[in-house]
GROMACS .gro file of C-alpha atoms in nm:
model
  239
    1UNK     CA    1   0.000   0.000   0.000
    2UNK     CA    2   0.079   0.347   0.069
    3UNK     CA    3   0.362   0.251   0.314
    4UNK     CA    4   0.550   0.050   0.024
    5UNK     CA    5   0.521   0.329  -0.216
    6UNK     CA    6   0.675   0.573   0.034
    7UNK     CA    7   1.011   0.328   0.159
    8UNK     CA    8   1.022   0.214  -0.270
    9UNK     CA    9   1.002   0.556  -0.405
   10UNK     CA   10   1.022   0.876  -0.187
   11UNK     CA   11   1.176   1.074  -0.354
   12UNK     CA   12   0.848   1.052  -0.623
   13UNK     CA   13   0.620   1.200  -0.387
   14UNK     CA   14   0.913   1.449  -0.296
   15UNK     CA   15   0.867   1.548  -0.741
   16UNK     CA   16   0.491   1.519  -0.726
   17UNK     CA   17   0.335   1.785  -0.445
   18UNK     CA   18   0.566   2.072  -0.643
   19UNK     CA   19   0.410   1.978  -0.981
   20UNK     CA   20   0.070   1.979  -0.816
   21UNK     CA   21   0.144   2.309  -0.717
   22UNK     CA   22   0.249   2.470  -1.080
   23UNK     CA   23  -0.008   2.235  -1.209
   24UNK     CA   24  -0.259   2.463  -0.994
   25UNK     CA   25  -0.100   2.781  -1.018
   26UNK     CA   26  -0.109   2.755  -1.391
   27UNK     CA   27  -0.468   2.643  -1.425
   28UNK     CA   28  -0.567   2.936  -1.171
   29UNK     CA   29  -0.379   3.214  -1.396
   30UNK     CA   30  -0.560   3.101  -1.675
   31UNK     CA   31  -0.881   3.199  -1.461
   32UNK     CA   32  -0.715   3.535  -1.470
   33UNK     CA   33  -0.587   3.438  -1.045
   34UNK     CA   34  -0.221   3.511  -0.938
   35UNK     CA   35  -0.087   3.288  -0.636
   36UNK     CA   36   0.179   3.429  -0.447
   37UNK     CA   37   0.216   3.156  -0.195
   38UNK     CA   38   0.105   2.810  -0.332
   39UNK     CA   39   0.021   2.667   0.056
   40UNK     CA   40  -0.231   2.924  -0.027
   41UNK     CA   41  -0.428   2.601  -0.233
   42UNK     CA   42  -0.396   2.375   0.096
   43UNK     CA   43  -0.558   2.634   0.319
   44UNK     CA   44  -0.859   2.639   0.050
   45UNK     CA   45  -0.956   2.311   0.107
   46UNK     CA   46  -1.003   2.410   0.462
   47UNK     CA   47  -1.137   2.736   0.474
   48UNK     CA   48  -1.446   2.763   0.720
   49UNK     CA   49  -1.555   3.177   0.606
   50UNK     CA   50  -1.509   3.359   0.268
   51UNK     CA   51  -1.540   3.729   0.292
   52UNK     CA   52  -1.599   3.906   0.030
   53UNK     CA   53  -1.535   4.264  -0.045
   54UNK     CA   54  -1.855   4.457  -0.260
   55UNK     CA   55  -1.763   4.719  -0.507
   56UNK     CA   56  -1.544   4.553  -0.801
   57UNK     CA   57  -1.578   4.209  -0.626
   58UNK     CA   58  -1.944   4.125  -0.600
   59UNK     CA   59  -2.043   4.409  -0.817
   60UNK     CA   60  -1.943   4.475  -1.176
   61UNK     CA   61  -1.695   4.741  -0.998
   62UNK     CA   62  -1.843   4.990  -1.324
   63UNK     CA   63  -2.023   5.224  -1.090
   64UNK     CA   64  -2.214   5.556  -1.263
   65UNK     CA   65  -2.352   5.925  -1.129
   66UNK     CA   66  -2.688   5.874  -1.118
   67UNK     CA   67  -2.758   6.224  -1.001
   68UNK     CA   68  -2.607   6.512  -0.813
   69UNK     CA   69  -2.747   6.711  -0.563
   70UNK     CA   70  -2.586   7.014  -0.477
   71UNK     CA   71  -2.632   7.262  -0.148
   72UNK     CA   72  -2.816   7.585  -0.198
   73UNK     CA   73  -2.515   7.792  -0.435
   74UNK     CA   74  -2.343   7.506  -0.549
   75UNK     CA   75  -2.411   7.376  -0.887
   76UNK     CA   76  -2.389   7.035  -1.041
   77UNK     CA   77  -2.090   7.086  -1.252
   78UNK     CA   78  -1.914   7.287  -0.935
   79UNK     CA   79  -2.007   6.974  -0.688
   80UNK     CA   80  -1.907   6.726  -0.940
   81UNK     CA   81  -1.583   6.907  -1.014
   82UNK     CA   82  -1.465   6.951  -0.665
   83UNK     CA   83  -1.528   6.595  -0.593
   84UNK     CA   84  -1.271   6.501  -0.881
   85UNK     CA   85  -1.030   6.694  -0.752
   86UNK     CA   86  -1.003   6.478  -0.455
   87UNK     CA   87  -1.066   6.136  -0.684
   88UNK     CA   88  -0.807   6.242  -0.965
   89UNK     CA   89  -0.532   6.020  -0.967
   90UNK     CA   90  -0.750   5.700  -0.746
   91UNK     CA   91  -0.727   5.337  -0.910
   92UNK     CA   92  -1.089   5.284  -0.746
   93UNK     CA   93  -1.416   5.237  -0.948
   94UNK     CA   94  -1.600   5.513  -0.728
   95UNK     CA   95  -1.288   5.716  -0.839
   96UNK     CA   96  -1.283   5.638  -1.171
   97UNK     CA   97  -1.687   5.727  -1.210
   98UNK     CA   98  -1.680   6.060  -1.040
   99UNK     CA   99  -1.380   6.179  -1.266
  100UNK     CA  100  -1.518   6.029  -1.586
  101UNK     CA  101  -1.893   6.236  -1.514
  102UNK     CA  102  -1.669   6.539  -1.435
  103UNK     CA  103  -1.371   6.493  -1.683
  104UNK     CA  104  -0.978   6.527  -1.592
  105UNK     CA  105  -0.967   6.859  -1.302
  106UNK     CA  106  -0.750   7.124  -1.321
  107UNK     CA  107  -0.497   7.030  -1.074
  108UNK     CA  108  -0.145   6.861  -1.101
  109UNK     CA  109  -0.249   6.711  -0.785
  110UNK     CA  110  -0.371   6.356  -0.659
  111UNK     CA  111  -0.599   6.237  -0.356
  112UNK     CA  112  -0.621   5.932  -0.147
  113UNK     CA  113  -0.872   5.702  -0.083
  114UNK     CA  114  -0.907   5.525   0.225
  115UNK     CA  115  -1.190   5.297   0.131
  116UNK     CA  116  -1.511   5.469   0.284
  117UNK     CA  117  -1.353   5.815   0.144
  118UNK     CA  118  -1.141   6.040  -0.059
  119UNK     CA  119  -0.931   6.345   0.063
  120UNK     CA  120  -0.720   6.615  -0.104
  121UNK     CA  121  -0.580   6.975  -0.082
  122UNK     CA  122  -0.702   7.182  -0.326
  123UNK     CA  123  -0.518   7.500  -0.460
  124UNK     CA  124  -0.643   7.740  -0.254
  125UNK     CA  125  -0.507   7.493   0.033
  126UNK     CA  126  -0.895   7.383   0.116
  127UNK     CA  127  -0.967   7.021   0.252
  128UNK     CA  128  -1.154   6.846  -0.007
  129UNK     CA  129  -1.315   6.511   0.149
  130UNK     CA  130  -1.567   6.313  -0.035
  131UNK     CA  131  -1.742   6.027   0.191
  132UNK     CA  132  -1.939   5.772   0.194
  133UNK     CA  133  -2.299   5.904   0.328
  134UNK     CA  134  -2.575   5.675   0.457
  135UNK     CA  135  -2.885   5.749   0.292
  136UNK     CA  136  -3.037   5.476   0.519
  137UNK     CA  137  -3.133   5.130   0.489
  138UNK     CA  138  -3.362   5.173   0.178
  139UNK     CA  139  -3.122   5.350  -0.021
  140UNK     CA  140  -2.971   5.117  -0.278
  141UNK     CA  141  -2.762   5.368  -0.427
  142UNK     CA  142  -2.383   5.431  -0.294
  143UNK     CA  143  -2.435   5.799  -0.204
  144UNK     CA  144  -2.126   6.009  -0.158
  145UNK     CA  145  -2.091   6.367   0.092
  146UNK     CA  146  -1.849   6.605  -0.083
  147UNK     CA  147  -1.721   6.875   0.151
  148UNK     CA  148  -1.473   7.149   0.178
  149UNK     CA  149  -1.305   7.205   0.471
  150UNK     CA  150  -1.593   7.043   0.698
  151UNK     CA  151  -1.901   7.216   0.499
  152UNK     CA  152  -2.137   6.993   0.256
  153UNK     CA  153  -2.156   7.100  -0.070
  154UNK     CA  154  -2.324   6.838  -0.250
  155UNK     CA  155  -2.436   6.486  -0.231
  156UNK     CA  156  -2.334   6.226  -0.560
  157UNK     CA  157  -2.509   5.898  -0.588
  158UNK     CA  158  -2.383   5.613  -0.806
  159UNK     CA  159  -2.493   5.304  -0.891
  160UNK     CA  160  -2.332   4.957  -0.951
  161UNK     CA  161  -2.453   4.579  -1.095
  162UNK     CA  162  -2.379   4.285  -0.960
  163UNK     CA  163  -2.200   4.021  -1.129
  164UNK     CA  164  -2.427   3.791  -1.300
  165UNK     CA  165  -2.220   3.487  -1.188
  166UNK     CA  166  -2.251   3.650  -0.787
  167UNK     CA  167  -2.528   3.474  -0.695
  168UNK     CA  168  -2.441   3.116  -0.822
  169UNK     CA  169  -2.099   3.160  -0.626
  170UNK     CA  170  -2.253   3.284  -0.308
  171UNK     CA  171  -2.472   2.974  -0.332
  172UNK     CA  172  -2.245   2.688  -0.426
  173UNK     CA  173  -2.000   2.812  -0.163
  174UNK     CA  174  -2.297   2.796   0.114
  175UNK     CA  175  -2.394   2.435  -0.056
  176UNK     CA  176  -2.025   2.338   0.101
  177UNK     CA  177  -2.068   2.451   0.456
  178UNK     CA  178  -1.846   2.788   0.378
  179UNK     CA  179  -1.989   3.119   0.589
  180UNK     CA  180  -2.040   3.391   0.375
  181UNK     CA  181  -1.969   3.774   0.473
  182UNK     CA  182  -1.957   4.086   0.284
  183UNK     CA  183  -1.765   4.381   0.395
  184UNK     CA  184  -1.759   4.706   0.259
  185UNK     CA  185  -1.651   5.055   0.317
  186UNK     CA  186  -2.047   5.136   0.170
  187UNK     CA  187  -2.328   5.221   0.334
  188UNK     CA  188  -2.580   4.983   0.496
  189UNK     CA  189  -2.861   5.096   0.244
  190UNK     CA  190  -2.647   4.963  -0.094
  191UNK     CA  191  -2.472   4.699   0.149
  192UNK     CA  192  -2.835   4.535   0.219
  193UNK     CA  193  -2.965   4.577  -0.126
  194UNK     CA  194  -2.672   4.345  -0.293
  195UNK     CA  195  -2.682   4.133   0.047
  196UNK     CA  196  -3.103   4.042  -0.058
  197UNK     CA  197  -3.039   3.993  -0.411
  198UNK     CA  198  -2.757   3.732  -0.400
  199UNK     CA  199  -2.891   3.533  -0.091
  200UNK     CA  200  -2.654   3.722   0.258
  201UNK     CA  201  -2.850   3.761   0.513
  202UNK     CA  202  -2.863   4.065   0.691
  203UNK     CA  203  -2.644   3.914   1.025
  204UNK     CA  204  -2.395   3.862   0.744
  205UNK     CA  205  -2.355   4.230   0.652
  206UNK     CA  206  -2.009   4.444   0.745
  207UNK     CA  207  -2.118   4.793   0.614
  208UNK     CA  208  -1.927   5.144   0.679
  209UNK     CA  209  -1.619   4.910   0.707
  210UNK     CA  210  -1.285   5.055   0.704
  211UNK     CA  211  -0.984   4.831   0.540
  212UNK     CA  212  -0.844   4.816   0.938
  213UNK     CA  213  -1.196   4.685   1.020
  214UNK     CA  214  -1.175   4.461   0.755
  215UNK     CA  215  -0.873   4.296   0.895
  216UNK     CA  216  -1.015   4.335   1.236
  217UNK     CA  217  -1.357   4.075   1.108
  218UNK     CA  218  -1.106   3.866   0.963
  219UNK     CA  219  -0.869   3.772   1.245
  220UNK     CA  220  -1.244   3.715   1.456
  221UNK     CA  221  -1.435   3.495   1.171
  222UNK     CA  222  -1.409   3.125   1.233
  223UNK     CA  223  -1.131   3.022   1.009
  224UNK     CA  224  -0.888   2.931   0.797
  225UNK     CA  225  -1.073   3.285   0.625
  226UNK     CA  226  -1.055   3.378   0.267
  227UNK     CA  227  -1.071   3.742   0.167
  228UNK     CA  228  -1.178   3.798  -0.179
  229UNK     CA  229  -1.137   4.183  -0.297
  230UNK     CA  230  -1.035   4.396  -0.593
  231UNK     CA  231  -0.830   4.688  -0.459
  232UNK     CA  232  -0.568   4.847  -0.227
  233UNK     CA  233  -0.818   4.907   0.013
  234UNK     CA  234  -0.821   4.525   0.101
  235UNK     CA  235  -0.440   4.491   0.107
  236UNK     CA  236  -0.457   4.444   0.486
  237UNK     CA  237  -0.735   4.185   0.500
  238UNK     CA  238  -0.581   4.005   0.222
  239UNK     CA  239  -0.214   4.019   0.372
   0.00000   0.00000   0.00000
């Protein structure tokens, strides 16, 4: 049995685990998955929770301005503008929509996103902060608070499609005993509206969740955990 094939040919099995390994890594980058760490594929076979980030994960991660609402003397295009000025330069899909609806701003400058919002200095040296703003629970549009220096301006709301493929995953990963959570830096409004339509329940939802939080909910989950996310922001959860 297995005892004769290990004393007759170790060093075989020694050959085979590494070419299981490439043999996985290769058939996951055709997928379009990088492995850094190929004990990563042992751990999967265990995993007891799968947390998933929302926007560009469970989502198409193609959000749009739906509408803008500005504060009395602000106009669209003024609202819009100011809250590319503290997007421009972001690799985030929230970033990406509010500077396509307002085109490239006129500023050599860049912000920084955080997750649940975006900051910047403007040229007049003015804090520029656009963040996430609960509309409440029946809100299912990702509605953003754009500010200057502590005084609302305007209010953007985007919205986002799941992936058609979500729902099936959410599912067939429940079907094997897996928990399911979804974190997100969103509010609790668009949070709960994805959550109904692909089957989390609402004890399942991590809304307003900063990428510290994140990591926080995955050192607690029952584990081994598997973070699944799209962006910088979930660099510490996925670490």
């Amino acid at each position: 049995g297995l005892v004769l094939l290990v004393i007759g040919c170790p060093c075989a099995l020694g050959i085979a685990t590494p070419i299981a390994f490439i043999t996985a890594a290769s058939r996951a980058a055709r997928e379009g998955l990088l492995v850094r760490d190929p004990a990563a594929f042992e751990l999967l076979g265990i995993a007891r929770t799968i947390v998933f980030d929302k926007t560009g994960t469970l989502t198409a991660g193609r959000p749009s301005v739906a509408s803008i609402e500005p504060e009395a003397g602000w106009s669209e295009e003024t609202v819009i503008g100011i809250a590319a000025e503290a997007e421009h330069g972001i690799e985030h899909p929230i970033a990406r929509a509010i500077v396509a609806a307002a085109g490239e701003p006129d500023t050599s400058g860049g912000g920084t996103r955080d997750g649940r919002r975006a900051w910047a200095m403007d040229d007049h040296g003015r804090e520029i902060v656009v963040q996430t703003d609960d509309g409440g629970v029946s809100d299912t549009a990702t509605r953003l608070r754009v500010s200057i220096d502590g005084r609302t301006i305007g209010r953007i709301a985007l919205e986002d499609r799941e992936r058609p493929e979500a729902a099936a995953v959410i599912e067939a990963l429940r079907s094997r005993g897996l928990n399911v959570l979804l974190a997100t830096g969103d509010a609790r409004g668009p949070a709960r509206h994805l959550a109904r339509t692909l089957g989390i329940r609402a004890d399942e939802i991590f809304a307003h969740y900063s990428p510290e939080q994140k990591l926080e909910l995955v050192r607690r989950s029952v584990g081994p955990v598997v973070f699944v996310g799209d962006g910088i922001n979930d660099a510490p959860a996925m670490a």
